Amino acid sequence: MHRRSLLAAMAALPWTSQRVWAALDVGERAPDFTLPAARAGKPFSYSLSGALAQGPVVLYFFPLAFSQACSIEAHSFAEAMPQFEALGASVVGVSADALDVLERFSVQACNGRFPVASDLALKVVGLFDAVMQTRPDHANRVSFVIAPDGQVIHVYQSLNPARHVERTLAALRQWRGAANSGLPKKQ
């Protein structure tokens, strides 16, 4: 098969924007991590297990603080924080940006509403297989919803920042509905 034919055949496959080639998939356990983070400009140490002890966590990876798309996404998460909080969930963003950059980003783009964590070494990005293939020194734009028991209940990957908030909120609502109905909490 010629390369052009192969590419055309691959393009015709039924891929969706939710299809994720990640090490972690729905039903798997998220690895715990601790990273330096900032919220409202104040540095602190963020622990996933500590956050999960309080409820579900939306963990989203983003490529570059202060880029247009990442600023839009952070602002969208900030505006939706009352909805996440009503579902008992917290949000954390992770990128390979330095902590001093994220301190400013946490104020300007996140409006002080949720923390952003610095993964300069890309260790956590690697654990979640969230490395951007075209720029391996950056995180890809991928969001995980993690239940309090550490189980991944939703994964959404798209470089378009527009639907991450919508998709993660829908996953939390579905998970909460299943929990309240006595059904299994898997998506």
C-alpha positions as protocol buffer text, in pm:
chain_id: "A"
residue {
  index: 1
  type: MET
  ca { x: 0 y: 0 z: 0 }
}
residue {
  index: 2
  type: HIS
  ca { x: 138 y: 339 z: -92 }
}
residue {
  index: 3
  type: ARG
  ca { x: 196 y: 592 z: 183 }
}
residue {
  index: 4
  type: ARG
  ca { x: -80 y: 820 z: 53 }
}
residue {
  index: 5
  type: SER
  ca { x: -328 y: 530 z: 51 }
}
residue {
  index: 6
  type: LEU
  ca { x: -224 y: 426 z: 399 }
}
residue {
  index: 7
  type: LEU
  ca { x: -274 y: 780 z: 530 }
}
residue {
  index: 8
  type: ALA
  ca { x: -615 y: 801 z: 363 }
}
residue {
  index: 9
  type: ALA
  ca { x: -715 y: 467 z: 515 }
}
residue {
  index: 10
  type: MET
  ca { x: -603 y: 579 z: 860 }
}
residue {
  index: 11
  type: ALA
  ca { x: -794 y: 907 z: 826 }
}
residue {
  index: 12
  type: ALA
  ca { x: -1110 y: 713 z: 748 }
}
residue {
  index: 13
  type: LEU
  ca { x: -1091 y: 509 z: 1069 }
}
residue {
  index: 14
  type: PRO
  ca { x: -1357 y: 595 z: 1328 }
}
residue {
  index: 15
  type: TRP
  ca { x: -1135 y: 794 z: 1565 }
}
residue {
  index: 16
  type: THR
  ca { x: -1299 y: 1029 z: 1809 }
}
residue {
  index: 17
  type: SER
  ca { x: -1145 y: 1308 z: 2010 }
}
residue {
  index: 18
  type: GLN
  ca { x: -1197 y: 1091 z: 2318 }
}
residue {
  index: 19
  type: ARG
  ca { x: -974 y: 815 z: 2185 }
}
residue {
  index: 20
  type: VAL
  ca { x: -660 y: 839 z: 2395 }
}
residue {
  index: 21
  type: TRP
  ca { x: -341 y: 644 z: 2351 }
}
residue {
  index: 22
  type: ALA
  ca { x: -247 y: 682 z: 2715 }
}
residue {
  index: 23
  type: ALA
  ca { x: -81 y: 456 z: 2965 }
}
residue {
  index: 24
  type: LEU
  ca { x: -374 y: 527 z: 3193 }
}
residue {
  index: 25
  type: ASP
  ca { x: -722 y: 443 z: 3081 }
}
residue {
  index: 26
  type: VAL
  ca { x: -1061 y: 444 z: 3244 }
}
residue {
  index: 27
  type: GLY
  ca { x: -1065 y: 193 z: 3530 }
}
residue {
  index: 28
  type: GLU
  ca { x: -692 y: 210 z: 3601 }
}
residue {
  index: 29
  type: ARG
  ca { x: -539 y: 353 z: 3916 }
}
residue {
  index: 30
  type: ALA
  ca { x: -377 y: 696 z: 3888 }
}
residue {
  index: 31
  type: PRO
  ca { x: -22 y: 711 z: 4024 }
}
residue {
  index: 32
  type: ASP
  ca { x: 19 y: 932 z: 4328 }
}
residue {
  index: 33
  type: PHE
  ca { x: 251 y: 1230 z: 4301 }
}
residue {
  index: 34
  type: THR
  ca { x: 363 y: 1540 z: 4486 }
}
residue {
  index: 35
  type: LEU
  ca { x: 472 y: 1851 z: 4294 }
}
residue {
  index: 36
  type: PRO
  ca { x: 554 y: 2213 z: 4372 }
}
residue {
  index: 37
  type: ALA
  ca { x: 244 y: 2417 z: 4293 }
}
residue {
  index: 38
  type: ALA
  ca { x: 90 y: 2761 z: 4324 }
}
residue {
  index: 39
  type: ARG
  ca { x: -258 y: 2886 z: 4396 }
}
residue {
  index: 40
  type: ALA
  ca { x: -339 y: 3257 z: 4389 }
}
residue {
  index: 41
  type: GLY
  ca { x: 35 y: 3325 z: 4357 }
}
residue {
  index: 42
  type: LYS
  ca { x: 125 y: 3135 z: 4673 }
}
residue {
  index: 43
  type: PRO
  ca { x: 361 y: 2835 z: 4639 }
}
residue {
  index: 44
  type: PHE
  ca { x: 289 y: 2507 z: 4819 }
}
residue {
  index: 45
  type: SER
  ca { x: 337 y: 2133 z: 4779 }
}
residue {
  index: 46
  type: TYR
  ca { x: 48 y: 1964 z: 4594 }
}
residue {
  index: 47
  type: SER
  ca { x: -23 y: 1597 z: 4668 }
}
residue {
  index: 48
  type: LEU
  ca { x: -269 y: 1400 z: 4456 }
}
residue {
  index: 49
  type: SER
  ca { x: -345 y: 1160 z: 4743 }
}
residue {
  index: 50
  type: GLY
  ca { x: -412 y: 1455 z: 4973 }
}
residue {
  index: 51
  type: ALA
  ca { x: -656 y: 1604 z: 4724 }
}
residue {
  index: 52
  type: LEU
  ca { x: -827 y: 1268 z: 4663 }
}
residue {
  index: 53
  type: ALA
  ca { x: -884 y: 1238 z: 5040 }
}
residue {
  index: 54
  type: GLN
  ca { x: -1120 y: 1537 z: 4997 }
}
residue {
  index: 55
  type: GLY
  ca { x: -1306 y: 1406 z: 4687 }
}
residue {
  index: 56
  type: PRO
  ca { x: -1265 y: 1347 z: 4315 }
}
residue {
  index: 57
  type: VAL
  ca { x: -993 y: 1535 z: 4127 }
}
residue {
  index: 58
  type: VAL
  ca { x: -986 y: 1675 z: 3777 }
}
residue {
  index: 59
  type: LEU
  ca { x: -621 y: 1660 z: 3675 }
}
residue {
  index: 60
  type: TYR
  ca { x: -552 y: 1841 z: 3352 }
}
residue {
  index: 61
  type: PHE
  ca { x: -221 y: 1872 z: 3172 }
}
residue {
  index: 62
  type: PHE
  ca { x: -149 y: 2177 z: 2959 }
}
residue {
  index: 63
  type: PRO
  ca { x: 141 y: 2264 z: 2728 }
}
residue {
  index: 64
  type: LEU
  ca { x: 250 y: 2619 z: 2814 }
}
residue {
  index: 65
  type: ALA
  ca { x: 140 y: 2879 z: 3066 }
}
residue {
  index: 66
  type: PHE
  ca { x: 37 y: 3210 z: 2916 }
}
residue {
  index: 67
  type: SER
  ca { x: -7 y: 3068 z: 2565 }
}
residue {
  index: 68
  type: GLN
  ca { x: -344 y: 3173 z: 2425 }
}
residue {
  index: 69
  type: ALA
  ca { x: -507 y: 2828 z: 2438 }
}
residue {
  index: 70
  type: CYS
  ca { x: -374 y: 2744 z: 2785 }
}
residue {
  index: 71
  type: SER
  ca { x: -491 y: 3078 z: 2922 }
}
residue {
  index: 72
  type: ILE
  ca { x: -836 y: 3020 z: 2773 }
}
residue {
  index: 73
  type: GLU
  ca { x: -852 y: 2672 z: 2925 }
}
residue {
  index: 74
  type: ALA
  ca { x: -737 y: 2789 z: 3269 }
}
residue {
  index: 75
  type: HIS
  ca { x: -989 y: 3073 z: 3266 }
}
residue {
  index: 76
  type: SER
  ca { x: -1266 y: 2827 z: 3169 }
}
residue {
  index: 77
  type: PHE
  ca { x: -1177 y: 2599 z: 3460 }
}
residue {
  index: 78
  type: ALA
  ca { x: -1168 y: 2900 z: 3694 }
}
residue {
  index: 79
  type: GLU
  ca { x: -1514 y: 3015 z: 3584 }
}
residue {
  index: 80
  type: ALA
  ca { x: -1653 y: 2663 z: 3630 }
}
residue {
  index: 81
  type: MET
  ca { x: -1507 y: 2610 z: 3980 }
}
residue {
  index: 82
  type: PRO
  ca { x: -1846 y: 2658 z: 4153 }
}
residue {
  index: 83
  type: GLN
  ca { x: -1981 y: 2368 z: 3943 }
}
residue {
  index: 84
  type: PHE
  ca { x: -1681 y: 2147 z: 4026 }
}
residue {
  index: 85
  type: GLU
  ca { x: -1709 y: 2236 z: 4395 }
}
residue {
  index: 86
  type: ALA
  ca { x: -2084 y: 2157 z: 4393 }
}
residue {
  index: 87
  type: LEU
  ca { x: -1986 y: 1808 z: 4276 }
}
residue {
  index: 88
  type: GLY
  ca { x: -1729 y: 1782 z: 4557 }
}
residue {
  index: 89
  type: ALA
  ca { x: -1439 y: 1792 z: 4309 }
}
residue {
  index: 90
  type: SER
  ca { x: -1115 y: 1984 z: 4296 }
}
residue {
  index: 91
  type: VAL
  ca { x: -909 y: 2081 z: 3992 }
}
residue {
  index: 92
  type: VAL
  ca { x: -533 y: 2094 z: 3937 }
}
residue {
  index: 93
  type: GLY
  ca { x: -341 y: 2184 z: 3624 }
}
residue {
  index: 94
  type: VAL
  ca { x: 5 y: 2045 z: 3552 }
}
residue {
  index: 95
  type: SER
  ca { x: 264 y: 2169 z: 3303 }
}
residue {
  index: 96
  type: ALA
  ca { x: 640 y: 2171 z: 3253 }
}
residue {
  index: 97
  type: ASP
  ca { x: 655 y: 2542 z: 3333 }
}
residue {
  index: 98
  type: ALA
  ca { x: 875 y: 2670 z: 3615 }
}
residue {
  index: 99
  type: LEU
  ca { x: 707 y: 2741 z: 3947 }
}
residue {
  index: 100
  type: ASP
  ca { x: 768 y: 3118 z: 3929 }
}
residue {
  index: 101
  type: VAL
  ca { x: 583 y: 3126 z: 3595 }
}
residue {
  index: 102
  type: LEU
  ca { x: 296 y: 2923 z: 3741 }
}
residue {
  index: 103
  type: GLU
  ca { x: 275 y: 3153 z: 4042 }
}
residue {
  index: 104
  type: ARG
  ca { x: 184 y: 3439 z: 3804 }
}
residue {
  index: 105
  type: PHE
  ca { x: -34 y: 3210 z: 3586 }
}
residue {
  index: 106
  type: SER
  ca { x: -229 y: 3098 z: 3895 }
}
residue {
  index: 107
  type: VAL
  ca { x: -327 y: 3460 z: 3956 }
}
residue {
  index: 108
  type: GLN
  ca { x: -374 y: 3590 z: 3602 }
}
residue {
  index: 109
  type: ALA
  ca { x: -527 y: 3293 z: 3415 }
}
residue {
  index: 110
  type: CYS
  ca { x: -663 y: 3077 z: 3700 }
}
residue {
  index: 111
  type: ASN
  ca { x: -798 y: 3375 z: 3897 }
}
residue {
  index: 112
  type: GLY
  ca { x: -665 y: 3212 z: 4215 }
}
residue {
  index: 113
  type: ARG
  ca { x: -944 y: 2952 z: 4197 }
}
residue {
  index: 114
  type: PHE
  ca { x: -737 y: 2631 z: 4166 }
}
residue {
  index: 115
  type: PRO
  ca { x: -371 y: 2525 z: 4181 }
}
residue {
  index: 116
  type: VAL
  ca { x: -129 y: 2468 z: 3897 }
}
residue {
  index: 117
  type: ALA
  ca { x: 172 y: 2241 z: 3950 }
}
residue {
  index: 118
  type: SER
  ca { x: 521 y: 2247 z: 3802 }
}
residue {
  index: 119
  type: ASP
  ca { x: 661 y: 1928 z: 3652 }
}
residue {
  index: 120
  type: LEU
  ca { x: 988 y: 2057 z: 3506 }
}
residue {
  index: 121
  type: ALA
  ca { x: 1134 y: 1705 z: 3479 }
}
residue {
  index: 122
  type: LEU
  ca { x: 816 y: 1576 z: 3307 }
}
residue {
  index: 123
  type: LYS
  ca { x: 804 y: 1281 z: 3551 }
}
residue {
  index: 124
  type: VAL
  ca { x: 433 y: 1308 z: 3630 }
}
residue {
  index: 125
  type: VAL
  ca { x: 359 y: 1397 z: 3268 }
}
residue {
  index: 126
  type: GLY
  ca { x: 536 y: 1071 z: 3178 }
}
residue {
  index: 127
  type: LEU
  ca { x: 350 y: 866 z: 3441 }
}
residue {
  index: 128
  type: PHE
  ca { x: 22 y: 977 z: 3287 }
}
residue {
  index: 129
  type: ASP
  ca { x: 160 y: 940 z: 2931 }
}
residue {
  index: 130
  type: ALA
  ca { x: 73 y: 1302 z: 2868 }
}
residue {
  index: 131
  type: VAL
  ca { x: 385 y: 1402 z: 2675 }
}
residue {
  index: 132
  type: MET
  ca { x: 314 y: 1602 z: 2361 }
}
residue {
  index: 133
  type: GLN
  ca { x: 446 y: 1388 z: 2076 }
}
residue {
  index: 134
  type: THR
  ca { x: 539 y: 1683 z: 1854 }
}
residue {
  index: 135
  type: ARG
  ca { x: 705 y: 1876 z: 2140 }
}
residue {
  index: 136
  type: PRO
  ca { x: 835 y: 1624 z: 2396 }
}
residue {
  index: 137
  type: ASP
  ca { x: 945 y: 1905 z: 2630 }
}
residue {
  index: 138
  type: HIS
  ca { x: 577 y: 1997 z: 2683 }
}
residue {
  index: 139
  type: ALA
  ca { x: 274 y: 1826 z: 2831 }
}
residue {
  index: 140
  type: ASN
  ca { x: -10 y: 1743 z: 2596 }
}
residue {
  index: 141
  type: ARG
  ca { x: -358 y: 1883 z: 2659 }
}
residue {
  index: 142
  type: VAL
  ca { x: -528 y: 1590 z: 2832 }
}
residue {
  index: 143
  type: SER
  ca { x: -772 y: 1580 z: 3124 }
}
residue {
  index: 144
  type: PHE
  ca { x: -829 y: 1299 z: 3373 }
}
residue {
  index: 145
  type: VAL
  ca { x: -1114 y: 1268 z: 3620 }
}
residue {
  index: 146
  type: ILE
  ca { x: -1001 y: 1061 z: 3918 }
}
residue {
  index: 147
  type: ALA
  ca { x: -1235 y: 914 z: 4180 }
}
residue {
  index: 148
  type: PRO
  ca { x: -1142 y: 941 z: 4549 }
}
residue {
  index: 149
  type: ASP
  ca { x: -1022 y: 577 z: 4543 }
}
residue {
  index: 150
  type: GLY
  ca { x: -764 y: 673 z: 4279 }
}
residue {
  index: 151
  type: GLN
  ca { x: -946 y: 512 z: 3988 }
}
residue {
  index: 152
  type: VAL
  ca { x: -945 y: 699 z: 3657 }
}
residue {
  index: 153
  type: ILE
  ca { x: -1310 y: 746 z: 3560 }
}
residue {
  index: 154
  type: HIS
  ca { x: -1267 y: 967 z: 3252 }
}
residue {
  index: 155
  type: VAL
  ca { x: -995 y: 1067 z: 3003 }
}
residue {
  index: 156
  type: TYR
  ca { x: -1029 y: 1338 z: 2741 }
}
residue {
  index: 157
  type: GLN
  ca { x: -753 y: 1448 z: 2506 }
}
residue {
  index: 158
  type: SER
  ca { x: -775 y: 1734 z: 2259 }
}
residue {
  index: 159
  type: LEU
  ca { x: -543 y: 2023 z: 2183 }
}
residue {
  index: 160
  type: ASN
  ca { x: -855 y: 2237 z: 2153 }
}
residue {
  index: 161
  type: PRO
  ca { x: -910 y: 2381 z: 2502 }
}
residue {
  index: 162
  type: ALA
  ca { x: -1281 y: 2444 z: 2449 }
}
residue {
  index: 163
  type: ARG
  ca { x: -1436 y: 2117 z: 2569 }
}
residue {
  index: 164
  type: HIS
  ca { x: -1219 y: 2001 z: 2859 }
}
residue {
  index: 165
  type: VAL
  ca { x: -1433 y: 2172 z: 3123 }
}
residue {
  index: 166
  type: GLU
  ca { x: -1758 y: 2051 z: 2966 }
}
residue {
  index: 167
  type: ARG
  ca { x: -1633 y: 1691 z: 2932 }
}
residue {
  index: 168
  type: THR
  ca { x: -1491 y: 1666 z: 3284 }
}
residue {
  index: 169
  type: LEU
  ca { x: -1803 y: 1815 z: 3442 }
}
residue {
  index: 170
  type: ALA
  ca { x: -2021 y: 1568 z: 3248 }
}
residue {
  index: 171
  type: ALA
  ca { x: -1803 y: 1278 z: 3365 }
}
residue {
  index: 172
  type: LEU
  ca { x: -1829 y: 1393 z: 3728 }
}
residue {
  index: 173
  type: ARG
  ca { x: -2207 y: 1428 z: 3702 }
}
residue {
  index: 174
  type: GLN
  ca { x: -2236 y: 1081 z: 3552 }
}
residue {
  index: 175
  type: TRP
  ca { x: -2010 y: 935 z: 3821 }
}
residue {
  index: 176
  type: ARG
  ca { x: -2207 y: 1111 z: 4097 }
}
residue {
  index: 177
  type: GLY
  ca { x: -2535 y: 989 z: 3946 }
}
residue {
  index: 178
  type: ALA
  ca { x: -2407 y: 631 z: 3935 }
}
residue {
  index: 179
  type: ALA
  ca { x: -2284 y: 661 z: 4294 }
}
residue {
  index: 180
  type: ASN
  ca { x: -2623 y: 790 z: 4410 }
}
residue {
  index: 181
  type: SER
  ca { x: -2816 y: 520 z: 4223 }
}
residue {
  index: 182
  type: GLY
  ca { x: -2608 y: 234 z: 4362 }
}
residue {
  index: 183
  type: LEU
  ca { x: -2477 y: 145 z: 4015 }
}
residue {
  index: 184
  type: PRO
  ca { x: -2106 y: 90 z: 3952 }
}
residue {
  index: 185
  type: LYS
  ca { x: -1923 y: 424 z: 3925 }
}
residue {
  index: 186
  type: LYS
  ca { x: -1749 y: 345 z: 3597 }
}
residue {
  index: 187
  type: GLN
  ca { x: -1818 y: 556 z: 3293 }
}
